[in-house]
Short mmCIF file of C-alpha atoms in Angstrom, two decimals:
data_model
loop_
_atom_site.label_atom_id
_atom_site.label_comp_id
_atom_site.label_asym_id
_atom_site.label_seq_id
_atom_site.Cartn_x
_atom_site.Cartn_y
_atom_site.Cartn_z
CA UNK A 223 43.48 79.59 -63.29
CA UNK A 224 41.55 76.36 -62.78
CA UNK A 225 38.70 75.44 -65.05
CA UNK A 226 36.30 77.54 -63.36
CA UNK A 227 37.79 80.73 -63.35
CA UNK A 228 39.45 80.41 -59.69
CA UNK A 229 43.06 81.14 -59.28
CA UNK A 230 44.65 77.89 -57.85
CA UNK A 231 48.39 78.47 -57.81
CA UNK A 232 50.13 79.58 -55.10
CA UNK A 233 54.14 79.76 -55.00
CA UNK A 234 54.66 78.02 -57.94
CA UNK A 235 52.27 75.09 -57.29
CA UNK A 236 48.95 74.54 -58.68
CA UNK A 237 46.71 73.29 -56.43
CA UNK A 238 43.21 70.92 -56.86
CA UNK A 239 41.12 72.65 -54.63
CA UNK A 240 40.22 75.58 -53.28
CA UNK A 241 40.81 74.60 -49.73
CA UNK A 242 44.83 73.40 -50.31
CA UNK A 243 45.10 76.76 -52.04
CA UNK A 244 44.07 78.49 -49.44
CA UNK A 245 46.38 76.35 -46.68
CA UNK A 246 49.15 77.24 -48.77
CA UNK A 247 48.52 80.71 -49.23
CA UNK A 248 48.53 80.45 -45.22
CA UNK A 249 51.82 78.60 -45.31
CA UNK A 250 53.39 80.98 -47.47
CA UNK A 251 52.25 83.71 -45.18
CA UNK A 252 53.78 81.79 -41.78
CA UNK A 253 56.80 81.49 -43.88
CA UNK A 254 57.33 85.34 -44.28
CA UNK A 255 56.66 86.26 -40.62
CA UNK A 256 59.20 83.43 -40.18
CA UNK A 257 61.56 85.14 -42.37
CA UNK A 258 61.07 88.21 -40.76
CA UNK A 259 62.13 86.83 -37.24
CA UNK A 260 64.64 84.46 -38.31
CA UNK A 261 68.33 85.22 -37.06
CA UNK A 262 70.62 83.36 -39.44
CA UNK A 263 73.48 84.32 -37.43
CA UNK A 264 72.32 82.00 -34.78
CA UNK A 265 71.57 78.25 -36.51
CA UNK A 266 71.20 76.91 -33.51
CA UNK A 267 67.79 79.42 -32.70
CA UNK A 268 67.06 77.74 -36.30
CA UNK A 269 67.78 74.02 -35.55
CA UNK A 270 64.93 74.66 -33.22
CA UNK A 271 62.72 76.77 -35.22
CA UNK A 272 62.73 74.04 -37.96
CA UNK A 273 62.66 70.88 -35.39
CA UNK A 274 59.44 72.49 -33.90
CA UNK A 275 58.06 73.37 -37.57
CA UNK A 276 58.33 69.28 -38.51
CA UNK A 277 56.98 67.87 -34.32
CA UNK A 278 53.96 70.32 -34.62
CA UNK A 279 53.35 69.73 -38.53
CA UNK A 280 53.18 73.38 -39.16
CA UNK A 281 53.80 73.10 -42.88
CA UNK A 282 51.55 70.30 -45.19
CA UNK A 283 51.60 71.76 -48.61
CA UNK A 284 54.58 71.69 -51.13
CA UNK A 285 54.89 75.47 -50.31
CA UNK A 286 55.35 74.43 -46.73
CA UNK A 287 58.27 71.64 -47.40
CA UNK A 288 60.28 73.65 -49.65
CA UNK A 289 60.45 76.55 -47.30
CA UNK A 290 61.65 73.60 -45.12
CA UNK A 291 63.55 72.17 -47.29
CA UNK A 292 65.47 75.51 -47.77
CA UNK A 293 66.15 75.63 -43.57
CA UNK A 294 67.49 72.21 -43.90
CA UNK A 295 69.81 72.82 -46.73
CA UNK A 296 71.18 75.95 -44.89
CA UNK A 297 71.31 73.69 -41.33
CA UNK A 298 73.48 70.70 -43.42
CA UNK A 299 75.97 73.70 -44.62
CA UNK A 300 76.69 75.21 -41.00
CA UNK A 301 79.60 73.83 -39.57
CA UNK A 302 78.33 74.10 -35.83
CA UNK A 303 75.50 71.92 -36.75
CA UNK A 304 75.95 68.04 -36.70
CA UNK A 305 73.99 66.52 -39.71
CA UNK A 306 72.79 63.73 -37.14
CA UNK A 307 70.74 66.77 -35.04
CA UNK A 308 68.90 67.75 -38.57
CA UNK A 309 66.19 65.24 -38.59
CA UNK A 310 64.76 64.57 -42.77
CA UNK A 311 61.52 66.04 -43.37
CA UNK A 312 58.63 63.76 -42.88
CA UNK A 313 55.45 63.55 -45.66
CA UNK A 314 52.20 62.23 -44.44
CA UNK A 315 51.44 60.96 -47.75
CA UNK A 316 52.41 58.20 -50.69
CA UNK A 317 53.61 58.89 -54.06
CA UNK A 318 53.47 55.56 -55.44
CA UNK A 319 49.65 54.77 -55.58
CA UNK A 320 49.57 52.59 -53.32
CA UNK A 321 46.48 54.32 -51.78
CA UNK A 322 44.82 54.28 -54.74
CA UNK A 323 45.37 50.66 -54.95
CA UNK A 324 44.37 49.49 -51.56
CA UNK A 325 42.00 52.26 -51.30
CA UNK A 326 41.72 54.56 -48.39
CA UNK A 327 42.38 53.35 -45.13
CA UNK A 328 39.74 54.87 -43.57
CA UNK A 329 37.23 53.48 -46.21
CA UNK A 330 38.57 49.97 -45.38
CA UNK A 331 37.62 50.32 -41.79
CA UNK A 332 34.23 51.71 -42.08
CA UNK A 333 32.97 49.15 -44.66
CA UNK A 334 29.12 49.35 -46.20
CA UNK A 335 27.08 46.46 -45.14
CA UNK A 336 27.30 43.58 -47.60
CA UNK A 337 24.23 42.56 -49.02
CA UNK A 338 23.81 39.29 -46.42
CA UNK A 339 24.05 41.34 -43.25
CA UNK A 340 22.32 43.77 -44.66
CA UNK A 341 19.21 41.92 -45.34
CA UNK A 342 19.53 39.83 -41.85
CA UNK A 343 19.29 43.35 -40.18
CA UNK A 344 16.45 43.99 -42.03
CA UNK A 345 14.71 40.60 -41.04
CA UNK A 346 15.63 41.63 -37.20
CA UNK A 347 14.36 45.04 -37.69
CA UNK A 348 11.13 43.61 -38.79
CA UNK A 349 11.27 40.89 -36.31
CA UNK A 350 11.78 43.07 -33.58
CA UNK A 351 8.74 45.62 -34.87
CA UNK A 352 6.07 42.93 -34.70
CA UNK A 353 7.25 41.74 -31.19
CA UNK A 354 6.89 45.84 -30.21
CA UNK A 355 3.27 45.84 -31.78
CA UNK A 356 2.21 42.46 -30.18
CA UNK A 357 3.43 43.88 -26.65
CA UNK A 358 1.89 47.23 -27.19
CA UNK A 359 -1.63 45.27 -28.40
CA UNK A 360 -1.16 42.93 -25.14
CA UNK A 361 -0.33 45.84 -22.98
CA UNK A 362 -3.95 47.48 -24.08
CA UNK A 363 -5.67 44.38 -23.95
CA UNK A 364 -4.65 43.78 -20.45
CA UNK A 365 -5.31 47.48 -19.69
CA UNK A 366 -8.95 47.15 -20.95
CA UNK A 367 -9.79 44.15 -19.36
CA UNK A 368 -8.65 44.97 -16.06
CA UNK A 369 -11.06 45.85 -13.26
CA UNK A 370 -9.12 48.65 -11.83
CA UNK A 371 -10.30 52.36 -13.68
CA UNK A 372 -7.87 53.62 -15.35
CA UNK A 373 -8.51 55.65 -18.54
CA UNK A 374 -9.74 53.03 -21.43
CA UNK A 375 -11.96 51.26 -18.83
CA UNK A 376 -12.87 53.82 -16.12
CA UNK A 377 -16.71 54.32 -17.22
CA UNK A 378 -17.76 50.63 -17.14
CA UNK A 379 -15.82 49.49 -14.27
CA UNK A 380 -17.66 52.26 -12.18
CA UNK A 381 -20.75 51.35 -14.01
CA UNK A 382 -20.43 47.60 -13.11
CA UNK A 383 -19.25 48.80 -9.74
CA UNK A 384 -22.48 50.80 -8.83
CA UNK A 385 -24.42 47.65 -10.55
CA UNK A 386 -23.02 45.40 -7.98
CA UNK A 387 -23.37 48.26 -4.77
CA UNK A 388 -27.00 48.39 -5.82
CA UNK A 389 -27.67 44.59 -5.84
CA UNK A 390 -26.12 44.10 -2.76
CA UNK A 391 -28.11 46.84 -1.50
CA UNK A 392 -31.32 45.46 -3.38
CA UNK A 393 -30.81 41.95 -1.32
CA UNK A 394 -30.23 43.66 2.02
CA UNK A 395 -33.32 44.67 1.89
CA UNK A 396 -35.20 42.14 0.46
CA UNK A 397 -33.24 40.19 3.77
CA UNK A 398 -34.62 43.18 6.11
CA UNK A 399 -38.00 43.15 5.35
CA UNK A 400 -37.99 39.36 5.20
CA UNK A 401 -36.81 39.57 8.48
CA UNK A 402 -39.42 42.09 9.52
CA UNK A 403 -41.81 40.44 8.19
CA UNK A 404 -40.91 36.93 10.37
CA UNK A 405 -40.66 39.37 13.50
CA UNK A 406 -44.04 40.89 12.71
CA UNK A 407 -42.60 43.60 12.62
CA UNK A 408 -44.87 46.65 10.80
CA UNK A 409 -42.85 49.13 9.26
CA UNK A 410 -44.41 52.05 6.71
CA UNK A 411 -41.60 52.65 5.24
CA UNK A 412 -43.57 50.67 2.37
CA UNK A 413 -46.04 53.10 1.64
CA UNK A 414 -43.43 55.91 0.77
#
Protein backbone atom coordinates (compact mmCIF):
# COMPACT_ATOMS: atom_id res chain seq x y z
CA UNK A 1 0.00 0.00 0.00
CA UNK A 2 1.53 3.38 -0.81
CA UNK A 3 1.43 6.19 1.67
CA UNK A 4 -1.96 7.16 0.85
CA UNK A 5 -3.82 4.20 1.24
CA UNK A 6 -3.66 3.09 -2.63
CA UNK A 7 -2.53 -0.34 -3.48
CA UNK A 8 0.58 0.10 -5.78
CA UNK A 9 1.99 -3.37 -6.32
CA UNK A 10 1.27 -5.33 -9.01
CA UNK A 11 3.14 -8.81 -9.73
CA UNK A 12 5.58 -8.42 -7.33
CA UNK A 13 6.60 -4.82 -8.15
CA UNK A 14 5.73 -1.77 -6.36
CA UNK A 15 5.04 0.87 -8.42
CA UNK A 16 5.32 5.08 -7.90
CA UNK A 17 2.25 6.00 -9.36
CA UNK A 18 -0.96 5.24 -9.92
CA UNK A 19 -0.77 5.38 -13.64
CA UNK A 20 2.41 2.60 -13.99
CA UNK A 21 0.23 0.52 -11.70
CA UNK A 22 -2.39 0.56 -13.68
CA UNK A 23 -0.16 -0.15 -17.16
CA UNK A 24 1.06 -3.05 -15.42
CA UNK A 25 -2.00 -4.38 -14.18
CA UNK A 26 -2.82 -4.11 -18.10
CA UNK A 27 0.40 -5.90 -18.93
CA UNK A 28 -0.20 -8.57 -16.63
CA UNK A 29 -3.61 -9.00 -18.10
CA UNK A 30 -2.13 -9.14 -22.02
CA UNK A 31 0.19 -11.61 -20.56
CA UNK A 32 -2.60 -14.12 -19.49
CA UNK A 33 -4.65 -13.92 -22.73
CA UNK A 34 -1.14 -14.55 -24.14
CA UNK A 35 -0.77 -17.53 -22.08
CA UNK A 36 -3.96 -18.70 -22.93
CA UNK A 37 -3.20 -18.74 -26.78
CA UNK A 38 0.29 -19.63 -26.64
CA UNK A 39 1.23 -23.11 -28.31
CA UNK A 40 4.53 -24.13 -26.77
CA UNK A 41 4.68 -26.99 -28.99
CA UNK A 42 5.31 -24.69 -31.82
CA UNK A 43 8.46 -22.11 -30.78
CA UNK A 44 8.60 -20.98 -33.88
CA UNK A 45 4.59 -19.41 -33.60
CA UNK A 46 6.53 -18.02 -30.34
CA UNK A 47 9.75 -16.61 -31.93
CA UNK A 48 7.18 -14.47 -33.58
CA UNK A 49 4.83 -13.79 -30.86
CA UNK A 50 7.80 -12.44 -28.76
CA UNK A 51 9.69 -10.61 -31.87
CA UNK A 52 6.35 -8.69 -32.44
CA UNK A 53 5.87 -8.12 -28.50
CA UNK A 54 9.61 -6.19 -28.46
CA UNK A 55 8.99 -4.17 -32.56
CA UNK A 56 5.52 -2.93 -31.28
CA UNK A 57 6.71 -2.23 -27.52
CA UNK A 58 3.79 -4.06 -26.14
CA UNK A 59 5.30 -4.56 -22.71
CA UNK A 60 7.05 -1.25 -20.68
CA UNK A 61 6.76 -2.18 -17.09
CA UNK A 62 8.98 -4.75 -15.17
CA UNK A 63 5.83 -7.00 -15.24
CA UNK A 64 5.99 -6.71 -18.99
CA UNK A 65 9.94 -7.71 -19.38
CA UNK A 66 9.89 -10.56 -17.14
CA UNK A 67 6.98 -12.17 -18.86
CA UNK A 68 9.46 -11.53 -21.75
CA UNK A 69 12.16 -12.45 -20.27
CA UNK A 70 10.52 -15.87 -19.45
CA UNK A 71 9.68 -16.37 -23.59
CA UNK A 72 13.25 -15.69 -24.19
CA UNK A 73 14.67 -18.07 -21.72
CA UNK A 74 12.31 -20.83 -23.09
CA UNK A 75 13.32 -19.62 -27.00
CA UNK A 76 17.42 -19.92 -25.94
CA UNK A 77 16.53 -23.67 -24.59
CA UNK A 78 14.73 -24.96 -27.91
CA UNK A 79 16.96 -26.64 -30.04
CA UNK A 80 15.13 -25.57 -33.39
CA UNK A 81 15.72 -22.06 -32.47
CA UNK A 82 19.12 -20.36 -33.38
CA UNK A 83 20.15 -17.99 -30.45
CA UNK A 84 21.16 -15.41 -33.30
CA UNK A 85 17.08 -15.22 -34.37
CA UNK A 86 16.25 -14.31 -30.46
CA UNK A 87 16.94 -10.69 -30.50
CA UNK A 88 17.84 -9.26 -26.36
CA UNK A 89 15.15 -7.33 -24.94
CA UNK A 90 15.43 -3.65 -25.40
CA UNK A 91 14.70 -0.94 -22.23
CA UNK A 92 13.81 2.54 -23.13
CA UNK A 93 15.33 3.75 -20.07
CA UNK A 94 18.84 4.31 -17.94
CA UNK A 95 19.76 2.81 -14.75
CA UNK A 96 22.78 4.66 -14.07
CA UNK A 97 21.52 8.30 -13.45
CA UNK A 98 22.69 9.61 -16.06
CA UNK A 99 19.30 11.35 -16.68
CA UNK A 100 19.25 12.68 -13.56
CA UNK A 101 22.56 14.14 -14.18
CA UNK A 102 22.13 15.72 -17.52
CA UNK A 103 18.59 16.25 -16.83
CA UNK A 104 15.80 15.36 -19.12
CA UNK A 105 16.29 15.56 -22.63
CA UNK A 106 13.30 17.03 -23.38
CA UNK A 107 13.84 19.81 -20.70
CA UNK A 108 17.19 20.57 -22.43
CA UNK A 109 15.49 21.31 -25.67
CA UNK A 110 12.70 23.42 -24.54
CA UNK A 111 14.83 25.77 -22.35
CA UNK A 112 13.10 28.86 -20.19
CA UNK A 113 14.16 32.16 -21.46
CA UNK A 114 17.28 33.44 -19.70
CA UNK A 115 16.92 36.52 -18.03
CA UNK A 116 18.73 38.71 -21.12
CA UNK A 117 16.34 37.52 -23.81
CA UNK A 118 13.84 37.64 -21.67
CA UNK A 119 13.94 41.23 -20.87
CA UNK A 120 14.92 42.19 -24.72
CA UNK A 121 11.48 40.57 -25.58
CA UNK A 122 9.98 42.57 -23.20
CA UNK A 123 11.63 45.89 -24.54
CA UNK A 124 10.26 44.68 -28.20
CA UNK A 125 6.93 43.92 -26.82
CA UNK A 126 6.75 47.37 -25.51
CA UNK A 127 8.42 48.79 -28.48
CA UNK A 128 6.18 47.30 -30.76
CA UNK A 129 2.87 48.45 -28.50
CA UNK A 130 3.68 52.15 -28.76
CA UNK A 131 4.35 51.91 -32.59
CA UNK A 132 0.55 50.06 -32.64
CA UNK A 133 -0.89 53.07 -30.52
CA UNK A 134 0.93 55.82 -32.57
CA UNK A 135 -0.53 54.15 -35.90
CA UNK A 136 -3.92 53.64 -34.45
CA UNK A 137 -3.79 57.62 -33.09
CA UNK A 138 -2.47 58.59 -36.79
CA UNK A 139 -5.00 56.40 -38.43
CA UNK A 140 -7.90 58.55 -36.43
CA UNK A 141 -6.27 61.66 -36.90
CA UNK A 142 -6.16 61.23 -40.57
CA UNK A 143 -9.73 59.85 -40.45
CA UNK A 144 -10.98 63.05 -38.69
CA UNK A 145 -9.36 65.42 -40.69
CA UNK A 146 -10.30 64.14 -43.90
CA UNK A 147 -12.98 65.79 -46.03
CA UNK A 148 -14.66 62.71 -47.17
CA UNK A 149 -17.82 61.66 -44.44
CA UNK A 150 -17.19 58.88 -42.98
CA UNK A 151 -18.36 58.23 -39.38
CA UNK A 152 -16.09 60.57 -36.92
CA UNK A 153 -16.43 63.48 -39.41
CA UNK A 154 -19.71 62.97 -41.36
CA UNK A 155 -21.78 65.91 -39.56
CA UNK A 156 -19.31 68.77 -40.20
CA UNK A 157 -18.13 67.84 -43.53
CA UNK A 158 -21.88 67.98 -44.68
CA UNK A 159 -22.23 71.02 -42.59
CA UNK A 160 -19.22 72.78 -44.27
CA UNK A 161 -20.47 71.26 -47.47
CA UNK A 162 -24.00 72.95 -47.41
CA UNK A 163 -21.95 76.21 -46.06
CA UNK A 164 -20.05 76.31 -49.23
CA UNK A 165 -23.41 75.20 -51.69
CA UNK A 166 -25.09 78.16 -50.05
CA UNK A 167 -22.31 80.75 -50.69
CA UNK A 168 -21.91 79.81 -54.01
CA UNK A 169 -25.50 80.07 -54.35
CA UNK A 170 -25.52 83.46 -52.28
CA UNK A 171 -22.91 84.96 -55.06
CA UNK A 172 -24.88 83.67 -58.04
CA UNK A 173 -27.25 85.74 -57.19
CA UNK A 174 -25.76 88.64 -56.01
CA UNK A 175 -24.01 88.13 -59.92
CA UNK A 176 -27.78 87.78 -61.36
CA UNK A 177 -29.28 90.62 -60.07
CA UNK A 178 -26.12 92.64 -60.68
CA UNK A 179 -26.54 91.64 -64.01
CA UNK A 180 -30.20 92.53 -64.07
CA UNK A 181 -29.72 95.39 -62.72
CA UNK A 182 -26.94 96.58 -65.68
CA UNK A 183 -29.63 95.17 -68.25
CA UNK A 184 -32.40 97.19 -66.62
CA UNK A 185 -33.86 94.52 -66.23
CA UNK A 186 -37.05 94.74 -63.48
CA UNK A 187 -37.66 91.66 -61.83
CA UNK A 188 -40.20 91.33 -58.52
CA UNK A 189 -38.88 88.59 -57.45
CA UNK A 190 -37.51 91.22 -54.75
CA UNK A 191 -40.57 91.98 -53.15
CA UNK A 192 -41.33 88.24 -52.17
Amino acid sequence: MAEDGRNLSVGGYRFYTEKDAQLAATELKKIEYLEERIDYSKPDSILTVYEKSIHERIFRTPVGFQYLKGLRDYLLDQPGIEPARVPAIPLYSTFSGEVREKGNPARNRIKAPSEGKGVSGYKISVILNVLLVLAVIAMFTITIRSDNPNVLNYERVLTNRYAQWEQELTERENAVREKERELKINDNTDDL
